[in-house]
Short mmCIF file of C-alpha atoms in Angstrom, two decimals:
data_model
loop_
_atom_site.label_atom_id
_atom_site.label_comp_id
_atom_site.label_asym_id
_atom_site.label_seq_id
_atom_site.Cartn_x
_atom_site.Cartn_y
_atom_site.Cartn_z
CA MET C 296 -6.49 -15.66 47.62
CA GLY C 297 -5.91 -12.70 45.33
CA THR C 298 -7.89 -12.13 42.15
CA THR C 299 -6.76 -10.35 38.97
CA THR C 300 -9.15 -7.98 37.33
CA ALA C 301 -8.83 -7.71 33.60
CA GLU C 302 -8.70 -4.18 32.30
CA PRO C 303 -11.89 -3.29 30.38
CA ALA C 304 -11.59 -3.16 26.60
CA THR C 305 -11.37 0.23 24.92
CA ARG C 306 -13.19 0.99 21.69
CA VAL C 307 -11.93 3.21 18.89
CA ASP C 308 -13.29 4.12 15.47
CA LEU C 309 -10.61 4.50 12.79
CA PRO C 310 -11.62 6.03 9.44
CA VAL C 311 -9.85 4.04 6.72
CA VAL C 312 -8.45 5.76 3.62
CA GLY C 313 -7.84 3.89 0.37
CA MET C 314 -10.51 1.21 0.79
CA HIS C 315 -12.40 0.79 -2.50
CA CYS C 316 -14.06 -2.63 -2.39
CA ALA C 317 -15.61 -5.15 0.00
CA ALA C 318 -12.56 -7.42 -0.32
CA CYS C 319 -10.44 -4.56 1.05
CA ALA C 320 -12.70 -4.32 4.11
CA VAL C 321 -12.44 -8.08 4.70
CA ARG C 322 -8.65 -8.00 4.52
CA ILE C 323 -8.35 -5.03 6.89
CA GLU C 324 -10.78 -6.63 9.32
CA GLY C 325 -8.79 -9.86 9.33
CA ALA C 326 -5.52 -8.01 9.91
CA LEU C 327 -6.97 -6.04 12.83
CA ALA C 328 -8.68 -9.08 14.35
CA HIS C 329 -5.35 -10.94 14.51
CA ALA C 330 -3.41 -7.98 15.92
CA PRO C 331 -2.09 -8.38 19.48
CA GLY C 332 -4.41 -6.98 22.13
CA VAL C 333 -7.47 -6.79 19.86
CA SER C 334 -10.58 -8.55 21.14
CA LYS C 335 -12.97 -7.55 18.35
CA ALA C 336 -12.67 -5.77 15.00
CA ALA C 337 -15.28 -4.83 12.41
CA VAL C 338 -14.77 -2.85 9.19
CA ASN C 339 -17.74 -1.20 7.48
CA PHE C 340 -17.06 -0.59 3.79
CA ALA C 341 -20.10 1.70 3.39
CA THR C 342 -18.97 4.13 6.09
CA GLY C 343 -15.23 3.56 5.57
CA ARG C 344 -14.60 2.95 9.27
CA ALA C 345 -12.92 0.27 11.35
CA THR C 346 -14.35 -0.26 14.82
CA VAL C 347 -11.87 -1.97 17.13
CA GLU C 348 -12.13 -3.13 20.72
CA TYR C 349 -8.69 -3.59 22.27
CA ASP C 350 -6.80 -3.93 25.51
CA PRO C 351 -5.09 -0.56 26.17
CA ALA C 352 -2.37 -2.35 28.12
CA ALA C 353 -1.41 -4.42 25.06
CA THR C 354 -1.85 -2.04 22.12
CA ALA C 355 -2.82 1.50 21.16
CA PRO C 356 -4.53 3.32 18.26
CA ALA C 357 -1.15 4.16 16.70
CA ALA C 358 -0.27 0.45 16.61
CA LEU C 359 -3.66 -0.33 15.08
CA ARG C 360 -3.01 2.27 12.39
CA ASP C 361 0.29 0.54 11.64
CA VAL C 362 -1.61 -2.73 11.19
CA VAL C 363 -3.92 -1.04 8.65
CA ARG C 364 -0.91 0.44 6.86
CA GLY C 365 0.73 -2.97 6.79
CA ALA C 366 -2.33 -4.25 4.92
CA GLY C 367 -1.76 -1.60 2.24
CA TYR C 368 -4.18 1.13 3.42
CA ASP C 369 -4.15 4.02 5.86
CA ALA C 370 -6.16 5.04 8.90
CA VAL C 371 -6.88 8.38 10.55
CA LEU C 372 -6.11 8.58 14.27
CA PRO C 373 -8.61 10.31 16.58
CA GLN C 374 -7.44 13.75 17.66
CA LYS C 375 -8.30 15.82 20.71
CA GLY C 376 -11.49 17.77 20.13
CA ASP C 377 -12.86 15.42 17.46
CA TYR C 378 -16.44 14.35 17.85
CA ALA C 379 -16.83 11.37 20.22
CA GLY C 380 -13.45 10.00 19.35
CA GLY C 381 -14.62 9.44 15.79
CA SER C 382 -12.22 12.00 14.35
CA VAL C 383 -14.83 13.84 12.31
CA SER C 384 -12.70 16.93 11.56
CA THR C 385 -9.52 14.92 11.02
CA GLU C 386 -11.37 12.45 8.85
CA GLU C 387 -12.90 15.26 6.81
CA ALA C 388 -9.46 16.69 6.10
CA ALA C 389 -8.16 13.25 5.06
CA ARG C 390 -11.18 12.63 2.81
CA GLU C 391 -10.77 16.05 1.20
CA ALA C 392 -7.08 15.40 0.52
CA ASP C 393 -7.92 12.03 -1.00
CA TYR C 394 -10.57 13.67 -3.18
CA ARG C 395 -8.17 16.32 -4.49
CA ARG C 396 -5.48 13.73 -5.19
CA THR C 397 -7.93 11.51 -7.09
CA ARG C 398 -9.31 14.49 -9.01
CA LEU C 399 -5.84 15.49 -10.22
CA ARG C 400 -5.06 11.96 -11.37
CA PHE C 401 -8.40 11.66 -13.15
CA VAL C 402 -8.01 14.99 -14.98
CA VAL C 403 -4.52 14.08 -16.19
CA ALA C 404 -5.68 10.60 -17.21
CA ALA C 405 -8.70 11.97 -19.09
CA VAL C 406 -6.64 14.57 -20.97
CA LEU C 407 -4.20 11.90 -22.14
CA THR C 408 -6.78 9.18 -22.79
CA VAL C 409 -9.04 11.19 -25.13
CA PRO C 410 -6.45 11.49 -27.95
CA VAL C 411 -5.51 7.80 -27.52
CA ALA C 412 -9.16 6.81 -27.89
CA VAL C 413 -9.59 9.10 -30.91
CA LEU C 414 -6.51 7.66 -32.66
CA ALA C 415 -7.66 4.09 -32.02
CA MET C 416 -11.44 4.29 -32.52
CA ALA C 417 -12.32 7.33 -34.65
CA GLY C 418 -11.42 5.51 -37.86
CA HIS C 419 -13.95 2.77 -37.03
CA LEU C 420 -16.72 5.25 -36.25
CA VAL C 421 -15.97 7.56 -39.20
CA PRO C 422 -14.29 5.51 -41.98
CA SER C 423 -13.27 8.65 -43.88
CA LEU C 424 -10.89 9.52 -41.01
CA ALA C 425 -9.10 6.16 -41.10
CA PRO C 426 -6.45 7.12 -43.71
CA ALA C 427 -5.55 10.32 -41.82
CA LEU C 428 -5.26 8.53 -38.47
CA ASP C 429 -3.33 5.53 -39.79
CA PHE C 430 -0.01 7.36 -40.06
CA PRO C 431 3.45 5.90 -39.39
CA GLY C 432 4.39 6.15 -35.77
CA ARG C 433 0.81 6.22 -34.49
CA ALA C 434 1.53 3.34 -32.11
CA TRP C 435 4.46 5.29 -30.64
CA VAL C 436 2.22 8.30 -30.00
CA GLU C 437 -0.30 6.07 -28.23
CA LEU C 438 2.52 4.50 -26.20
CA ALA C 439 3.77 7.93 -25.09
CA LEU C 440 0.28 9.03 -24.04
CA THR C 441 -0.74 5.78 -22.33
CA THR C 442 2.39 5.25 -20.22
CA PRO C 443 1.76 8.14 -17.77
CA VAL C 444 -1.91 7.18 -17.56
CA LEU C 445 -1.01 3.71 -16.31
CA PHE C 446 2.05 4.32 -14.19
CA TRP C 447 1.31 7.76 -12.76
CA ALA C 448 -2.45 8.30 -12.72
CA GLY C 449 -3.16 4.61 -12.19
CA ARG C 450 -0.23 3.63 -10.01
CA GLU C 451 -2.51 3.03 -7.00
CA PHE C 452 -3.95 0.02 -8.84
CA PHE C 453 -0.53 -1.57 -9.10
CA THR C 454 0.54 -0.72 -5.55
CA GLY C 455 -2.78 -2.04 -4.26
CA ALA C 456 -2.45 -5.25 -6.27
CA TRP C 457 1.09 -5.75 -4.96
CA ALA C 458 -0.06 -5.21 -1.37
CA ALA C 459 -2.83 -7.78 -1.88
CA ALA C 460 -0.42 -10.26 -3.46
CA ARG C 461 1.92 -9.96 -0.47
CA HIS C 462 -0.97 -11.10 1.72
CA ARG C 463 -1.90 -13.87 -0.73
CA ALA C 464 -5.17 -12.15 -1.59
CA ALA C 465 -6.82 -10.49 -4.57
CA ASP C 466 -9.16 -7.53 -4.90
CA MET C 467 -10.40 -5.08 -7.52
CA ASN C 468 -6.92 -3.59 -7.83
CA THR C 469 -5.65 -7.02 -8.86
CA LEU C 470 -8.21 -7.28 -11.67
CA VAL C 471 -7.50 -3.78 -12.97
CA ALA C 472 -3.72 -4.23 -12.77
CA ILE C 473 -3.72 -7.58 -14.58
CA GLY C 474 -6.11 -6.42 -17.31
CA THR C 475 -4.47 -3.09 -18.07
CA LEU C 476 -0.92 -4.38 -17.78
CA SER C 477 -1.68 -7.29 -20.13
CA ALA C 478 -3.08 -4.95 -22.80
CA TYR C 479 -0.17 -2.54 -22.32
CA ALA C 480 2.56 -5.21 -22.41
CA TYR C 481 1.11 -6.82 -25.54
CA SER C 482 0.87 -3.43 -27.24
CA VAL C 483 4.45 -2.53 -26.32
CA ALA C 484 5.66 -5.83 -27.77
CA ALA C 485 3.66 -5.21 -30.95
CA THR C 486 5.11 -1.70 -31.18
CA LEU C 487 8.74 -2.68 -30.62
CA ALA C 488 8.70 -5.86 -32.70
CA PRO C 489 5.58 -5.98 -34.89
CA GLY C 490 6.93 -8.93 -36.87
CA TRP C 491 6.89 -11.21 -33.82
CA LEU C 492 3.14 -10.87 -33.38
CA ALA C 493 2.19 -10.63 -37.04
CA VAL C 494 -1.06 -12.32 -37.96
CA GLY C 495 -1.30 -14.44 -41.11
CA ALA C 496 -3.63 -12.87 -43.66
CA SER C 497 -6.27 -14.91 -45.47
CA SER C 498 -5.78 -15.71 -49.16
CA GLU C 499 -8.90 -13.69 -50.02
CA HIS C 500 -7.25 -10.45 -48.95
CA ALA C 501 -3.54 -11.14 -49.52
CA GLY C 502 -1.18 -13.60 -51.08
CA HIS C 503 -0.63 -16.98 -49.51
CA GLY C 504 1.60 -16.73 -46.45
CA ALA C 505 1.32 -12.92 -46.18
CA ALA C 506 1.03 -11.39 -42.75
CA THR C 507 -0.42 -8.20 -41.28
CA PRO C 508 1.11 -6.36 -38.33
CA ALA C 509 -0.48 -7.05 -34.97
CA GLY C 510 -2.79 -4.37 -33.60
CA VAL C 511 -2.19 -2.45 -30.39
CA TYR C 512 -4.60 -1.97 -27.49
CA TYR C 513 -3.28 1.07 -25.67
CA GLU C 514 -6.74 2.63 -25.63
CA VAL C 515 -8.11 -0.35 -23.69
CA ALA C 516 -5.65 0.13 -20.83
CA ALA C 517 -6.02 3.92 -20.78
CA VAL C 518 -9.82 3.94 -20.90
CA ILE C 519 -10.15 1.33 -18.13
CA VAL C 520 -7.87 3.30 -15.81
CA THR C 521 -9.65 6.58 -16.56
CA LEU C 522 -13.16 5.21 -16.03
CA ILE C 523 -12.27 3.54 -12.74
CA LEU C 524 -10.58 6.73 -11.58
CA LEU C 525 -13.83 8.53 -12.39
CA GLY C 526 -15.71 6.07 -10.19
CA ARG C 527 -13.22 6.55 -7.36
CA LEU C 528 -13.47 10.33 -7.77
CA LEU C 529 -17.25 10.17 -7.31
CA GLU C 530 -16.75 7.88 -4.32
CA ALA C 531 -14.21 10.23 -2.74
CA ARG C 532 -16.52 13.18 -3.31
CA ALA C 533 -19.41 11.38 -1.65
CA ARG C 534 -17.29 10.47 1.39
CA SER C 535 -16.02 14.04 1.67
CA ARG C 536 -19.57 15.39 1.62
CA THR C 537 -20.61 12.84 4.23
CA GLY C 538 -18.06 14.33 6.62
CA GLY C 539 -19.51 17.79 6.03
CA ALA C 540 -23.01 16.51 6.72
CA ILE C 541 -21.87 15.00 10.02
CA ARG C 542 -20.32 18.31 11.05
CA ALA C 543 -23.58 20.08 10.19
CA LEU C 544 -25.52 17.66 12.39
CA ILE C 545 -23.09 18.25 15.24
CA GLY C 546 -23.66 21.98 14.85
CA LEU C 547 -27.37 21.49 15.54
CA SER C 548 -26.66 20.38 19.12
CA PRO C 549 -27.37 23.01 21.81
CA LYS C 550 -24.36 25.01 22.94
CA THR C 551 -25.65 25.49 26.51
CA ALA C 552 -27.74 23.45 28.94
CA ARG C 553 -29.59 24.72 31.98
CA VAL C 554 -30.49 22.52 34.91
#
């Protein structure tokens, strides 16, 4: 009677790009664990790596990367010559590219956010500046400065929230997207039609039934996006340096061995 021998499982380490919270790691791990041919999957948020054991007859690293991409992230495939299949050099290049991309978005967001914050808050900190900053059209200036901060520099929050929503999940991107978009949408409505959101003034400060225009909160949305981008920039820098440290450790290994 013949027997069938199952092919031994193969293990691969896939560095994951775009993972910024523990909920992201859980979602990626669940997607990989349910992929065809996968016997075991574990995602470490601290190291940014997915360790997968799979049947090479049923799937391959490229298919596993597609699973990670389907969850809204990306993975780096091991290349020939990379250290122990862990794709140290390839991962380092991907981390460096992610760092440069995040740095550009943060710089643009910071440059645009500073004047928005000054227009909105300087009058409260220095009351003598309030008359100069409260000019007609100020809300339109804040709108023009905040829009690229949200939808260009911070677009990854919205794409990440949409990817999580498609999988009936929520993560940090969801919180940031909902909070900033709510402040932005309210402010746009108050800018376009201030009478709709007018607040009734008290009789101590105005006549009975008088109303004051609703305030705008563009600075809230812009500052939140900029600060979180700063955190992600520091995170990307740390991961990029980690790759360099690993390469330095590899360089300490002896180049020759004598028996």
